[in-house]
Amino acid sequence: MIKKCLFPAAGYGTRFLPATKAMPKEMMPIVNKPLIEYGVEEALQACMTDMCIVTGRGKNAILDHFDMNYELEHQISGTRKEELLADIRAILDKANFTYIRQREMKGLGHAILTGRALVGDNPFAVLLADDLCIHPEEGVLAQMVALYKQFRCSIVAVEEVPEGEIHKYGVIAGKALTDTLVSVEDMVEKPEPGTAPSNLAIIGRYILTPDIFDILEKTPPGKNGEIQITDALLQQAKSGCVIAYRFKGRRFDCGSVHGYIQATNYCYENFYVEF
Ligand code: UTP
C-alpha cells in the first residue's frame, strides 16, 4: 500500500569529519555494509519498492552503490566472492531508485519537501539512514505500515531517551492510547535543557500523509534557522491526527561516533559471518 520510501541524505555529516569530507555519511559501513543499504533492506521488508533519495553535492557514491559495476562483476564472476554481492544484487532486482538534489541545506523539513517531486500525492515513508534500527522479525517500517493501515494518518517512531540526551531530538507529548501509542498534542524540536515535554524522542522513521507537503511549504525556518519537520507535524497534529509509536527493536544513533561504534560491535557480534 505504501510503495515509496524517502531517504533524506543531503546532510553534511559534520560529526564524522574528516571521514565525511568526500564520502557520504550514509555510505559509512557497519561492518561491511553501508548504512543506507540497511535502510533500503528495511524498506523492502515493509513491501516498499520505490527508494527516493534526496542527495546533495558529494553524494555520488550512493548512486554508484545502487547500480551495476560491470567491471567488478566481471572480475569476480565465477569466484566465491560473488557471495559478497548477493544482498546488493537482490536489492537491485527488487527496488527502483530515483534521486533529487537538495541544493541548499535548509533542514530535514526542507529535504522532505524537496522529495515531493519523487513522492507525489501518496502516503510515504521517511527513513534517516543514520538511525540504524534492528528487529529480528519485523523491521520498524513494517511495524509502522501496519499502524498506518489502522489509523490512516502520519505516524512517527519514538524512543525513551535519558534526560541528558533529550535536547538533541524532536520531542513529543500527548494522550496515551495504549502502552505503545500516543496521540500527539505537542512537539518541540531540540528543547532547551529542562523544558522537554516528555522523554519520548522522535527517531528517523516516519510515515507521512502527503498533505504534509503543503504544510511544509508554509512552515517558516524554526530551530537553528532550519525548516523543521517537527513544526510541520505539529500543525498536522493540531488539524488532524499524528500518532507516535514506541517501536519494537533496537536503535543505534549512527550519526554519532558512540552510536556508530556500538552498532558496529553489535552487528559484528550478532550477524557477521567470516568470509
Ligand atoms: P542531521 O541533523 O543528522 O545532520 O540530519 P547531518 O548533516 O546529517 O549530520 P551532522 O549533524 O552534521 O553530523 C538528519 C538527517 O536529515 C538529512 C541528513 O542527511 C540526515 O539523514 N538532512 C538534514 C538533509 O537531507 N538535508 C538537510 O538540509 C538537513
mmCIF file of C-alpha atoms and ligand atoms in Angstrom:
data_model
loop_
_atom_site.group_PDB
_atom_site.id
_atom_site.type_symbol
_atom_site.label_atom_id
_atom_site.label_comp_id
_atom_site.label_asym_id
_atom_site.label_seq_id
_atom_site.Cartn_x
_atom_site.Cartn_y
_atom_site.Cartn_z
ATOM 1 C CA MET A 1 0.000 0.000 0.000
ATOM 2 C CA ILE A 2 2.871 2.386 0.803
ATOM 3 C CA LYS A 3 5.341 1.902 -2.015
ATOM 4 C CA LYS A 4 7.666 4.867 -1.630
ATOM 5 C CA CYS A 5 10.362 5.449 0.923
ATOM 6 C CA LEU A 6 12.146 8.797 1.016
ATOM 7 C CA PHE A 7 15.743 8.907 2.230
ATOM 8 C CA PRO A 8 16.899 12.427 3.117
ATOM 9 C CA ALA A 9 20.633 12.039 2.604
ATOM 10 C CA ALA A 10 21.846 15.517 1.767
ATOM 11 C CA GLY A 11 23.285 16.448 5.180
ATOM 12 C CA TYR A 12 26.988 17.160 5.575
ATOM 13 C CA GLY A 13 27.594 14.653 8.386
ATOM 14 C CA THR A 14 29.903 17.089 10.149
ATOM 15 C CA ARG A 15 30.148 14.947 13.275
ATOM 16 C CA PHE A 16 32.151 12.433 11.268
ATOM 17 C CA LEU A 17 34.647 14.802 9.709
ATOM 18 C CA PRO A 18 37.139 14.229 8.249
ATOM 19 C CA ALA A 19 35.661 10.833 7.166
ATOM 20 C CA THR A 20 32.693 12.586 5.571
ATOM 21 C CA LYS A 21 34.684 15.254 3.750
ATOM 22 C CA ALA A 22 34.402 13.414 0.427
ATOM 23 C CA MET A 23 32.340 10.356 1.419
ATOM 24 C CA PRO A 24 28.612 10.478 2.195
ATOM 25 C CA LYS A 25 27.783 9.670 5.815
ATOM 26 C CA GLU A 26 25.168 7.220 4.510
ATOM 27 C CA MET A 27 27.932 5.168 2.861
ATOM 28 C CA MET A 28 29.831 4.575 6.102
ATOM 29 C CA PRO A 29 29.922 0.817 6.658
ATOM 30 C CA ILE A 30 28.519 -1.007 9.640
ATOM 31 C CA VAL A 31 30.907 -3.966 9.399
ATOM 32 C CA ASN A 32 30.851 -4.471 5.604
ATOM 33 C CA LYS A 33 27.533 -2.925 4.537
ATOM 34 C CA PRO A 34 26.834 0.796 4.129
ATOM 35 C CA LEU A 35 24.286 2.342 6.456
ATOM 36 C CA ILE A 36 21.899 3.218 3.641
ATOM 37 C CA GLU A 37 21.810 -0.397 2.460
ATOM 38 C CA TYR A 38 20.423 -1.452 5.843
ATOM 39 C CA GLY A 39 17.773 1.248 5.406
ATOM 40 C CA VAL A 40 16.818 0.051 1.922
ATOM 41 C CA GLU A 41 16.505 -3.514 3.237
ATOM 42 C CA GLU A 42 14.199 -2.299 5.994
ATOM 43 C CA ALA A 43 12.024 -0.500 3.419
ATOM 44 C CA LEU A 44 11.890 -3.598 1.193
ATOM 45 C CA GLN A 45 10.875 -5.674 4.183
ATOM 46 C CA ALA A 46 7.941 -3.278 4.610
ATOM 47 C CA CYS A 47 6.986 -4.001 0.950
ATOM 48 C CA MET A 48 8.204 -0.645 -0.335
ATOM 49 C CA THR A 49 9.835 -0.850 -3.732
ATOM 50 C CA ASP A 50 10.494 2.781 -4.709
ATOM 51 C CA MET A 51 13.511 4.291 -2.969
ATOM 52 C CA CYS A 52 13.501 8.076 -3.380
ATOM 53 C CA ILE A 53 16.797 9.567 -2.313
ATOM 54 C CA VAL A 54 17.398 13.241 -1.585
ATOM 55 C CA THR A 55 21.058 13.856 -2.294
ATOM 56 C CA GLY A 56 23.420 16.796 -2.355
ATOM 57 C CA ARG A 57 26.890 17.622 -3.557
ATOM 58 C CA GLY A 58 29.452 14.873 -2.967
ATOM 59 C CA LYS A 59 26.888 12.089 -2.678
ATOM 60 C CA ASN A 60 27.510 10.298 -5.965
ATOM 61 C CA ALA A 61 28.835 7.196 -4.202
ATOM 62 C CA ILE A 62 25.211 6.460 -3.186
ATOM 63 C CA LEU A 63 24.104 6.443 -6.849
ATOM 64 C CA ASP A 64 27.017 4.206 -7.813
ATOM 65 C CA HIS A 65 26.333 1.806 -4.967
ATOM 66 C CA PHE A 66 22.782 1.139 -6.145
ATOM 67 C CA ASP A 67 23.855 0.395 -9.695
ATOM 68 C CA MET A 68 25.729 -2.308 -11.576
ATOM 69 C CA ASN A 69 29.530 -2.231 -11.601
ATOM 70 C CA TYR A 70 30.185 -4.313 -14.710
ATOM 71 C CA GLU A 71 33.964 -4.320 -14.380
ATOM 72 C CA LEU A 72 33.831 -5.613 -10.816
ATOM 73 C CA GLU A 73 31.077 -8.124 -11.630
ATOM 74 C CA HIS A 74 33.169 -9.441 -14.488
ATOM 75 C CA GLN A 75 36.298 -9.615 -12.323
ATOM 76 C CA ILE A 76 34.745 -11.792 -9.616
ATOM 77 C CA SER A 77 32.348 -13.747 -11.817
ATOM 78 C CA GLY A 78 32.535 -17.465 -11.054
ATOM 79 C CA THR A 79 34.510 -16.973 -7.815
ATOM 80 C CA ARG A 80 33.325 -17.364 -4.219
ATOM 81 C CA LYS A 81 33.477 -13.607 -3.817
ATOM 82 C CA GLU A 82 30.200 -13.333 -5.723
ATOM 83 C CA GLU A 83 28.520 -14.297 -2.434
ATOM 84 C CA LEU A 84 29.557 -10.921 -1.044
ATOM 85 C CA LEU A 85 27.388 -9.194 -3.645
ATOM 86 C CA ALA A 86 24.307 -11.383 -3.085
ATOM 87 C CA ASP A 87 22.485 -8.876 -0.843
ATOM 88 C CA ILE A 88 23.031 -5.853 -3.056
ATOM 89 C CA ARG A 89 22.112 -7.848 -6.169
ATOM 90 C CA ALA A 90 18.843 -8.878 -4.504
ATOM 91 C CA ILE A 91 18.131 -5.216 -3.723
ATOM 92 C CA LEU A 92 18.775 -4.157 -7.324
ATOM 93 C CA ASP A 93 16.377 -6.862 -8.540
ATOM 94 C CA LYS A 94 13.550 -5.686 -6.303
ATOM 95 C CA ALA A 95 13.862 -1.918 -5.882
ATOM 96 C CA ASN A 96 13.753 1.193 -8.093
ATOM 97 C CA PHE A 97 15.910 4.167 -7.203
ATOM 98 C CA THR A 98 15.193 7.792 -8.005
ATOM 99 C CA TYR A 99 17.176 10.825 -6.916
ATOM 100 C CA ILE A 100 16.706 14.523 -6.451
ATOM 101 C CA ARG A 101 19.218 17.076 -5.262
ATOM 102 C CA GLN A 102 18.640 19.413 -2.368
ATOM 103 C CA ARG A 103 20.665 22.409 -3.476
ATOM 104 C CA GLU A 104 20.761 24.211 -0.129
ATOM 105 C CA MET A 105 20.852 22.510 3.251
ATOM 106 C CA LYS A 106 17.828 24.140 4.816
ATOM 107 C CA GLY A 107 16.957 21.334 7.212
ATOM 108 C CA LEU A 108 15.162 17.997 7.327
ATOM 109 C CA GLY A 109 11.740 19.533 6.628
ATOM 110 C CA HIS A 110 13.153 21.207 3.521
ATOM 111 C CA ALA A 111 14.824 17.941 2.426
ATOM 112 C CA ILE A 112 11.467 16.149 2.707
ATOM 113 C CA LEU A 113 9.763 18.932 0.754
ATOM 114 C CA THR A 114 12.449 18.576 -1.932
ATOM 115 C CA GLY A 115 11.409 14.929 -2.241
ATOM 116 C CA ARG A 116 7.863 15.922 -3.206
ATOM 117 C CA ALA A 117 8.644 15.616 -6.927
ATOM 118 C CA LEU A 118 9.613 11.960 -6.368
ATOM 119 C CA VAL A 119 6.895 11.022 -3.905
ATOM 120 C CA GLY A 120 3.825 12.624 -5.492
ATOM 121 C CA ASP A 121 0.428 12.581 -3.865
ATOM 122 C CA ASN A 122 0.719 9.369 -1.858
ATOM 123 C CA PRO A 123 1.400 8.429 1.748
ATOM 124 C CA PHE A 124 5.099 7.617 2.035
ATOM 125 C CA ALA A 125 7.772 6.578 4.489
ATOM 126 C CA VAL A 126 10.814 8.618 5.524
ATOM 127 C CA LEU A 127 13.922 6.796 6.687
ATOM 128 C CA LEU A 128 17.021 8.518 8.060
ATOM 129 C CA ALA A 129 19.761 6.029 7.320
ATOM 130 C CA ASP A 130 21.950 7.183 10.186
ATOM 131 C CA ASP A 131 19.400 5.736 12.616
ATOM 132 C CA LEU A 132 20.029 2.013 12.297
ATOM 133 C CA CYS A 133 17.039 0.032 13.605
ATOM 134 C CA ILE A 134 17.210 -3.677 14.179
ATOM 135 C CA HIS A 135 14.422 -6.101 14.984
ATOM 136 C CA PRO A 136 14.959 -9.781 14.219
ATOM 137 C CA GLU A 137 11.451 -10.463 12.864
ATOM 138 C CA GLU A 138 9.688 -7.276 11.841
ATOM 139 C CA GLY A 139 11.543 -4.119 10.809
ATOM 140 C CA VAL A 140 10.393 -0.814 12.283
ATOM 141 C CA LEU A 141 8.932 0.465 8.979
ATOM 142 C CA ALA A 142 6.886 -2.741 8.612
ATOM 143 C CA GLN A 143 5.570 -2.225 12.146
ATOM 144 C CA MET A 144 4.611 1.333 11.210
ATOM 145 C CA VAL A 145 2.865 0.356 7.967
ATOM 146 C CA ALA A 146 0.612 -1.972 9.976
ATOM 147 C CA LEU A 147 -0.288 1.002 12.188
ATOM 148 C CA TYR A 148 -0.885 3.248 9.193
ATOM 149 C CA LYS A 149 -3.472 0.746 7.940
ATOM 150 C CA GLN A 150 -5.276 1.168 11.244
ATOM 151 C CA PHE A 151 -5.037 4.959 11.713
ATOM 152 C CA ARG A 152 -4.585 6.388 8.185
ATOM 153 C CA CYS A 153 -2.607 9.354 9.466
ATOM 154 C CA SER A 154 1.050 10.289 9.923
ATOM 155 C CA ILE A 155 2.997 8.048 12.298
ATOM 156 C CA VAL A 156 6.335 8.890 13.943
ATOM 157 C CA ALA A 157 8.575 6.379 15.700
ATOM 158 C CA VAL A 158 9.651 7.430 19.192
ATOM 159 C CA GLU A 159 12.001 6.132 21.830
ATOM 160 C CA GLU A 160 12.504 6.902 25.510
ATOM 161 C CA VAL A 161 15.707 8.893 25.859
ATOM 162 C CA PRO A 162 17.608 9.825 29.076
ATOM 163 C CA GLU A 163 17.118 13.398 30.289
ATOM 164 C CA GLY A 164 20.677 14.395 29.426
ATOM 165 C CA GLU A 165 20.175 13.428 25.791
ATOM 166 C CA ILE A 166 16.675 14.718 25.075
ATOM 167 C CA HIS A 167 17.803 18.190 23.925
ATOM 168 C CA LYS A 168 19.245 16.593 20.768
ATOM 169 C CA TYR A 169 15.860 15.392 19.486
ATOM 170 C CA GLY A 170 12.371 16.360 18.421
ATOM 171 C CA VAL A 171 10.225 15.517 21.452
ATOM 172 C CA ILE A 172 6.517 14.654 21.537
ATOM 173 C CA ALA A 173 3.809 14.795 24.174
ATOM 174 C CA GLY A 174 0.160 13.829 24.042
ATOM 175 C CA LYS A 175 -2.556 11.437 25.109
ATOM 176 C CA ALA A 176 -1.532 7.817 25.636
ATOM 177 C CA LEU A 177 -3.795 5.495 23.629
ATOM 178 C CA THR A 178 -2.034 2.254 24.626
ATOM 179 C CA ASP A 179 1.349 1.293 26.114
ATOM 180 C CA THR A 180 2.996 1.929 22.755
ATOM 181 C CA LEU A 181 0.807 4.592 21.090
ATOM 182 C CA VAL A 182 0.397 8.289 21.843
ATOM 183 C CA SER A 183 -1.919 10.703 20.059
ATOM 184 C CA VAL A 184 0.405 13.678 19.572
ATOM 185 C CA GLU A 185 -0.679 17.013 21.031
ATOM 186 C CA ASP A 186 2.657 18.784 21.350
ATOM 187 C CA MET A 187 6.024 18.597 19.656
ATOM 188 C CA VAL A 188 9.219 20.548 20.344
ATOM 189 C CA GLU A 189 12.421 20.443 18.302
ATOM 190 C CA LYS A 190 15.598 20.210 20.389
ATOM 191 C CA PRO A 191 14.126 21.599 23.639
ATOM 192 C CA GLU A 192 16.294 23.674 25.944
ATOM 193 C CA PRO A 193 17.572 21.627 28.923
ATOM 194 C CA GLY A 194 14.811 21.109 31.484
ATOM 195 C CA THR A 195 11.964 22.116 29.151
ATOM 196 C CA ALA A 196 11.240 18.879 27.243
ATOM 197 C CA PRO A 197 7.514 17.990 27.375
ATOM 198 C CA SER A 198 8.344 14.264 27.809
ATOM 199 C CA ASN A 199 11.193 11.793 27.406
ATOM 200 C CA LEU A 200 9.861 10.489 24.081
ATOM 201 C CA ALA A 201 12.212 11.421 21.250
ATOM 202 C CA ILE A 202 11.393 11.136 17.555
ATOM 203 C CA ILE A 203 13.818 8.872 15.719
ATOM 204 C CA GLY A 204 14.459 8.580 11.993
ATOM 205 C CA ARG A 205 11.347 6.688 10.895
ATOM 206 C CA TYR A 206 8.137 8.344 9.735
ATOM 207 C CA ILE A 207 5.048 7.519 7.716
ATOM 208 C CA LEU A 208 3.677 10.772 6.349
ATOM 209 C CA THR A 209 0.446 11.623 4.579
ATOM 210 C CA PRO A 210 1.016 13.827 1.511
ATOM 211 C CA ASP A 211 -0.782 16.880 2.954
ATOM 212 C CA ILE A 212 2.494 17.362 4.873
ATOM 213 C CA PHE A 213 3.962 18.929 1.712
ATOM 214 C CA ASP A 214 1.515 21.858 1.646
ATOM 215 C CA ILE A 215 2.155 22.375 5.348
ATOM 216 C CA LEU A 216 5.935 22.299 4.800
ATOM 217 C CA GLU A 217 5.593 24.894 2.001
ATOM 218 C CA LYS A 218 4.202 27.288 4.604
ATOM 219 C CA THR A 219 6.471 26.305 7.507
ATOM 220 C CA PRO A 220 8.955 29.080 8.329
ATOM 221 C CA PRO A 221 12.500 28.261 9.467
ATOM 222 C CA GLY A 222 12.466 27.162 13.114
ATOM 223 C CA LYS A 223 15.154 25.879 15.469
ATOM 224 C CA ASN A 224 18.690 26.626 14.164
ATOM 225 C CA GLY A 225 17.168 28.523 11.216
ATOM 226 C CA GLU A 226 16.165 25.216 9.536
ATOM 227 C CA ILE A 227 12.775 24.133 8.213
ATOM 228 C CA GLN A 228 11.826 21.528 10.786
ATOM 229 C CA ILE A 229 9.625 18.517 10.074
ATOM 230 C CA THR A 230 8.527 18.629 13.725
ATOM 231 C CA ASP A 231 6.966 22.090 13.206
ATOM 232 C CA ALA A 232 5.012 20.779 10.209
ATOM 233 C CA LEU A 233 3.963 17.637 12.079
ATOM 234 C CA LEU A 234 2.675 19.718 14.968
ATOM 235 C CA GLN A 235 0.447 21.581 12.502
ATOM 236 C CA GLN A 236 -0.779 18.259 11.170
ATOM 237 C CA ALA A 237 -1.446 17.004 14.695
ATOM 238 C CA LYS A 238 -3.462 20.119 15.531
ATOM 239 C CA SER A 239 -5.625 19.939 12.440
ATOM 240 C CA GLY A 240 -5.974 16.147 12.291
ATOM 241 C CA CYS A 241 -4.049 13.322 13.818
ATOM 242 C CA VAL A 242 -0.437 12.244 14.281
ATOM 243 C CA ILE A 243 0.407 9.056 16.156
ATOM 244 C CA ALA A 244 3.685 8.465 17.984
ATOM 245 C CA TYR A 245 4.718 4.834 18.193
ATOM 246 C CA ARG A 246 7.168 3.250 20.623
ATOM 247 C CA PHE A 247 8.643 0.751 18.237
ATOM 248 C CA LYS A 248 9.869 -2.763 18.933
ATOM 249 C CA GLY A 249 13.566 -3.310 18.399
ATOM 250 C CA ARG A 250 16.905 -1.650 18.926
ATOM 251 C CA ARG A 251 18.063 1.636 17.502
ATOM 252 C CA PHE A 252 21.598 2.907 17.115
ATOM 253 C CA ASP A 253 22.294 6.595 16.508
ATOM 254 C CA CYS A 254 24.951 6.126 13.855
ATOM 255 C CA GLY A 255 25.106 9.887 13.296
ATOM 256 C CA SER A 256 27.197 9.981 16.484
ATOM 257 C CA VAL A 257 30.554 8.287 16.872
ATOM 258 C CA HIS A 258 29.452 6.478 20.037
ATOM 259 C CA GLY A 259 26.299 5.036 18.415
ATOM 260 C CA TYR A 260 28.211 4.116 15.292
ATOM 261 C CA ILE A 261 30.766 2.104 17.261
ATOM 262 C CA GLN A 262 28.013 0.417 19.290
ATOM 263 C CA ALA A 263 26.181 -0.555 16.081
ATOM 264 C CA THR A 264 29.374 -1.884 14.552
ATOM 265 C CA ASN A 265 30.129 -4.052 17.579
ATOM 266 C CA TYR A 266 26.525 -5.280 17.793
ATOM 267 C CA CYS A 267 26.324 -6.224 14.112
ATOM 268 C CA TYR A 268 29.750 -7.826 14.129
ATOM 269 C CA GLU A 269 28.895 -9.967 17.142
ATOM 270 C CA ASN A 270 25.371 -10.903 16.055
ATOM 271 C CA PHE A 271 25.337 -11.095 12.269
ATOM 272 C CA TYR A 272 28.794 -11.195 10.769
ATOM 273 C CA VAL A 273 29.823 -14.475 9.213
ATOM 274 C CA GLU A 274 33.540 -14.757 8.459
ATOM 275 C CA PHE A 275 34.121 -14.983 4.703
HETATM 276 P P1 UTP B 1 21.477 15.576 10.866
HETATM 277 O O1 UTP B 1 20.890 16.517 11.825
HETATM 278 O O2 UTP B 1 21.997 14.279 11.378
HETATM 279 O O3 UTP B 1 22.615 16.358 10.073
HETATM 280 O O4 UTP B 1 20.390 15.320 9.744
HETATM 281 P P2 UTP B 1 23.812 15.773 9.231
HETATM 282 O O5 UTP B 1 24.294 16.848 8.320
HETATM 283 O O6 UTP B 1 23.405 14.503 8.532
HETATM 284 O O7 UTP B 1 24.919 15.380 10.303
HETATM 285 P P3 UTP B 1 25.805 16.311 11.304
HETATM 286 O O8 UTP B 1 24.874 16.732 12.403
HETATM 287 O O9 UTP B 1 26.349 17.461 10.503
HETATM 288 O O10 UTP B 1 26.875 15.377 11.765
HETATM 289 C C1 UTP B 1 19.387 14.348 9.898
HETATM 290 C C2 UTP B 1 19.067 13.734 8.548
HETATM 291 O O11 UTP B 1 18.499 14.716 7.673
HETATM 292 C C3 UTP B 1 19.237 14.828 6.483
HETATM 293 C C4 UTP B 1 20.616 14.263 6.800
HETATM 294 O O12 UTP B 1 21.229 13.755 5.627
HETATM 295 C C5 UTP B 1 20.278 13.181 7.822
HETATM 296 O O13 UTP B 1 19.870 11.973 7.192
HETATM 297 N N1 UTP B 1 19.262 16.260 6.072
HETATM 298 C C6 UTP B 1 19.447 17.222 7.015
HETATM 299 C C7 UTP B 1 19.080 16.593 4.755
HETATM 300 O O14 UTP B 1 18.916 15.710 3.877
HETATM 301 N N2 UTP B 1 19.081 17.924 4.402
HETATM 302 C C8 UTP B 1 19.257 18.908 5.323
HETATM 303 O O15 UTP B 1 19.238 20.103 4.928
HETATM 304 C C9 UTP B 1 19.460 18.555 6.652
#
